[in-house]
Every structure is written in C-alpha cells, then in structure tokens.
XYZ file of C-alpha atoms in Angstrom:
261
model
C 2.160 54.814 115.502
C 3.985 57.249 113.245
C 2.174 60.493 112.430
C 2.231 61.559 108.795
C 2.724 65.191 107.866
C 0.122 66.738 105.552
C 1.153 69.184 102.828
C -0.460 71.750 100.542
C 0.169 74.800 98.407
C -1.362 78.095 99.589
C -3.015 79.452 96.438
C -5.174 82.222 97.879
C -5.741 84.117 101.142
C -8.693 86.170 102.403
C -8.716 88.223 105.614
C -11.004 90.616 107.461
C -10.550 92.321 110.858
C -11.407 95.775 112.232
C -9.230 98.256 110.357
C -7.857 95.462 108.142
C -10.538 94.615 105.555
C -8.258 92.823 103.061
C -5.261 90.501 103.075
C -3.123 93.269 101.556
C -4.133 95.572 104.433
C -3.146 92.834 106.891
C 0.253 92.383 105.200
C 0.842 96.160 105.283
C -0.109 96.178 108.976
C 2.369 93.416 109.776
C 5.121 95.362 108.002
C 4.300 98.931 109.038
C 1.982 98.568 112.086
C -0.589 100.890 110.506
C -4.321 100.274 110.142
C -6.038 101.092 106.864
C -7.554 104.577 106.813
C -11.312 104.794 106.203
C -11.684 101.014 106.503
C -15.307 99.801 106.339
C -16.815 98.990 109.731
C -18.299 95.698 108.533
C -17.880 93.291 105.593
C -20.028 93.637 102.492
C -20.001 90.210 100.771
C -20.575 90.773 97.062
C -21.655 87.153 96.626
C -25.058 88.066 98.102
C -27.758 90.181 96.472
C -28.034 93.683 97.944
C -31.123 92.963 100.072
C -29.627 89.681 101.395
C -26.338 91.477 102.083
C -28.099 93.965 104.354
C -29.920 91.219 106.284
C -27.059 88.720 106.552
C -25.759 88.003 110.085
C -22.206 89.183 110.769
C -20.953 85.593 110.866
C -22.244 84.995 107.339
C -21.002 88.376 106.101
C -17.417 87.951 107.304
C -17.219 84.288 106.235
C -18.440 84.987 102.690
C -16.237 88.081 102.396
C -12.995 86.220 103.149
C -14.057 83.088 101.247
C -14.654 84.999 98.022
C -11.456 87.030 98.503
C -9.406 83.830 98.857
C -10.976 82.310 95.726
C -10.353 85.505 93.757
C -6.740 85.613 94.987
C -6.284 82.005 93.884
C -7.995 82.501 90.534
C -10.366 79.655 91.426
C -14.061 79.388 90.589
C -15.946 79.190 93.951
C -18.495 76.918 92.278
C -15.905 74.143 91.939
C -14.298 74.050 95.396
C -15.225 71.799 98.336
C -15.086 73.806 101.544
C -14.477 73.568 105.295
C -16.018 76.250 107.534
C -14.606 76.546 111.086
C -16.129 78.658 113.852
C -15.607 78.384 117.601
C -19.060 79.577 118.636
C -21.151 80.183 115.525
C -23.344 83.296 115.785
C -23.220 84.324 119.461
C -25.513 87.320 118.882
C -28.301 85.081 117.538
C -27.675 82.485 120.266
C -28.113 85.246 122.870
C -31.320 86.413 121.141
C -32.694 82.854 120.988
C -31.985 82.191 124.678
C -33.516 85.505 125.833
C -36.600 85.104 123.664
C -37.214 81.498 124.701
C -37.038 82.603 128.342
C -39.239 85.693 127.981
C -41.660 85.128 125.076
C -41.118 81.835 123.179
C -43.946 82.451 120.696
C -42.201 85.527 119.312
C -39.118 83.661 118.023
C -38.137 84.986 114.583
C -38.145 82.167 111.974
C -35.397 83.967 110.077
C -33.121 84.263 113.139
C -33.868 80.637 114.043
C -32.857 79.679 110.499
C -29.589 81.596 110.885
C -28.780 80.174 114.331
C -27.428 76.847 113.054
C -23.657 76.381 113.050
C -23.485 75.641 109.328
C -25.438 78.767 108.292
C -22.374 80.392 106.693
C -21.549 77.215 104.754
C -25.139 77.083 103.524
C -25.159 80.713 102.376
C -21.823 80.094 100.626
C -22.950 77.055 98.636
C -26.199 78.775 97.625
C -24.548 82.091 96.743
C -21.687 80.482 94.814
C -23.902 77.867 93.184
C -21.506 75.269 94.574
C -22.569 71.594 94.616
C -19.264 70.357 96.129
C -19.133 69.101 99.718
C -19.139 71.696 102.521
C -18.231 70.844 106.119
C -18.794 72.932 109.266
C -16.435 72.312 112.201
C -16.349 73.497 115.818
C -13.651 72.274 118.214
C -13.433 75.051 120.789
C -10.119 76.904 120.729
C -8.783 74.235 118.370
C -11.412 74.968 115.687
C -9.006 76.506 113.166
C -6.321 73.843 113.600
C -8.860 71.038 113.265
C -10.413 72.750 110.241
C -6.967 72.948 108.657
C -6.359 69.250 109.374
C -9.714 68.418 107.739
C -8.862 70.493 104.646
C -5.401 68.902 104.346
C -6.859 65.426 104.821
C -9.227 66.052 101.896
C -6.225 66.921 99.716
C -4.308 63.876 100.966
C -7.317 61.740 99.993
C -7.058 62.941 96.394
C -8.817 66.299 96.278
C -7.301 68.859 93.899
C -8.091 71.968 95.968
C -10.163 72.967 98.983
C -11.381 76.196 100.574
C -10.870 76.668 104.347
C -12.843 79.485 106.025
C -12.584 80.499 109.710
C -14.538 83.203 111.555
C -15.999 84.339 114.861
C -17.816 87.444 116.121
C -18.177 89.431 119.314
C -19.952 87.722 122.208
C -23.323 89.120 123.286
C -25.211 89.134 126.577
C -24.519 86.742 129.452
C -22.786 84.314 127.038
C -19.917 86.793 126.919
C -18.979 85.927 130.500
C -18.627 82.222 129.611
C -17.516 82.356 125.967
C -15.677 85.672 125.593
C -14.997 86.954 122.089
C -14.241 90.496 120.903
C -14.733 92.142 117.528
C -15.148 90.488 114.146
C -12.489 88.284 112.537
C -12.329 86.080 109.459
C -9.627 84.313 107.477
C -9.695 81.971 104.482
C -7.211 79.877 102.532
C -7.464 78.134 99.187
C -5.204 75.092 99.465
C -4.183 72.730 96.677
C -2.092 69.575 96.293
C 0.108 70.982 93.526
C 1.163 74.460 92.567
C 3.707 77.213 93.077
C 4.011 79.835 95.781
C 4.036 79.155 99.500
C 3.983 75.483 100.534
C 2.614 74.382 103.874
C 3.529 71.232 105.851
C 1.519 70.407 108.983
C 2.224 67.828 111.665
C -0.037 67.139 114.643
C 1.712 66.359 117.917
C 1.884 66.894 121.645
C 2.659 70.279 123.200
C 1.296 73.775 123.635
C 1.885 76.767 121.357
C 4.111 79.461 122.864
C 2.906 82.854 124.025
C 4.764 84.920 121.396
C 2.232 86.985 119.441
C 2.732 88.671 116.069
C 1.113 91.958 115.002
C -2.175 90.382 113.856
C -2.447 88.284 117.027
C -1.895 91.389 119.166
C -4.472 93.365 117.154
C -7.236 90.709 117.207
C -6.208 88.594 120.201
C -9.588 88.945 121.939
C -11.557 87.195 119.191
C -12.446 83.528 119.635
C -10.783 82.698 116.290
C -7.486 84.320 117.360
C -5.767 80.857 117.537
C -5.585 81.006 113.707
C -3.503 84.205 113.755
C -0.002 82.719 114.273
C -0.354 81.186 110.783
C -1.613 84.400 109.164
C 1.147 86.389 110.911
C 3.721 83.942 109.516
C 2.208 84.097 106.006
C 2.218 87.914 106.053
C 5.752 88.226 107.425
C 7.298 85.485 105.291
C 7.922 83.378 108.388
C 8.712 79.685 108.254
C 6.825 78.279 111.262
C 3.506 78.628 113.091
C 2.358 76.587 116.085
C -1.433 76.295 116.420
C -3.495 75.181 119.392
C -5.037 71.842 118.347
C -6.623 70.643 121.600
C -5.603 69.929 125.208
C -1.812 69.506 125.183
C -1.923 69.169 121.391
C -0.299 71.456 118.830
C -0.320 71.609 115.045
C 3.173 72.457 113.792
C 2.867 74.269 110.455
C 6.067 74.759 108.474
C 6.075 77.217 105.570
C 8.336 77.321 102.527
C 7.918 80.426 100.382
C 8.440 79.946 96.649
C-alpha cells in the first residue's frame, strides 16, 4: 500500500532549553555556538497567574512557555487552535514522588501532586489558561513521541483542519526511575502548523529505516533529554537545512523535507 506524504506550513516556533530560552537564542546558538548570557534557569509561562506559575510543575511550565511562544510567533490566537502535546515520560519528578510516597506512607499523598501526575496535565493547563475549547491530544510513544505527535498534527491538517499546535517536552529523571528511563535537563519545543501559508513548508513521509547518528548543535547540547529525538528537525529549521530524519518507532523513520520560502 502506497504511503502518502503529509504537508504543512511552519507558521510559528517555540523553544526552551538550558541556556537557550527562546527560539531566537536557539538559532543564534546554531549559528555561533554561544549560549545566551544570563538566561533564566527555568521557564516562566506568562499564560498562568503568578501564584499558579510558581506552583506549576516543570513539565507544565516548559510546555506552556514554548506553546505560547509558538502561537505568538505565528500571530495565532491560542484560544482557537487544536493542539497535540507529546511527552516521552510525562512528569518523572512527580512519578518518583508518587512511587516513594505510596511505598512509605500512602496516606500522605498530596492531592495536588496526584492531580499533576497525569500525562495530559500540560494539555489541561494549556486549554484552561488559554481559554481554548478546541480538541487537545496527549501522546506518548517512547522515543518516537515527537515523530508520532508530528504525524498526528499533520493528519489533523490533512483531514481539513486549518492550523494545529504541536508541543513536545520532557524533564530530568528523578530517583530510581532515572536508571530505567534516563533523561537530563529540561527541554521543550513547539510548532504552529497550517495547511496554507508562506514561509517554511514541511513534507513528512513515514517509512522503514533508522535515523543516522549525525547530530547538529542543538542535538549535541540537549542530547541527554528524553525529547532529544525532536532536535534533528529543530536543528534543520534553525540552520535552514532541507532534511531531518526522526525516530518514529522500531526500524521506522519519519523523513521530513523542508523548503524555505
């Protein structure tokens, strides 16, 4: 059976990594190999009220930060966009807390941390904060989470959607989980994709194979994070490259061709 390529226009990009708190900082890093001076140590999502911002888990903070940045870059109202949130592990710090507490003192489980332990917590915070009533999906597919999230977003456009927000993020592993599901640092990336428009166009085709081992500047900087499989695409977008190969599952690769307008 023939496989159909999926296409979209990249309207907006959001990015956050240690030392690279904006997409512009990431582009400058790819060109000059320099981290931003005095970069904030953690995201501060302006979509949340100040007290909620302080209490938000890191997964929620980085996801909302890049999501809003991508919408702003695209000139899109967050309230109107359907969204796809992709995370390999969800909030590993809360998962570690839940496991330890259930083993040691189950009655002391924090209702708030339990509430934030679900995989779609970031998507929920986003729809509430943005006042968005459009559909929001949360996807986990191991190392293929970003590629499968991108396929889902492109499929929504192919089915007639005008535009969609794709958000990907993961945080540092905590406790014994770190030996089984390693992840370093904090990383988030977001794209606003549309069916029609100017700028960079993206064409994706799912097939057999494995992505190569060549790593660009962003992949070398954040390669220890569980969401690092998304970085070949962001490296290509920042450098004006024309191709990114993404891990999409066992012996599966998503070939993403870029044409810059």
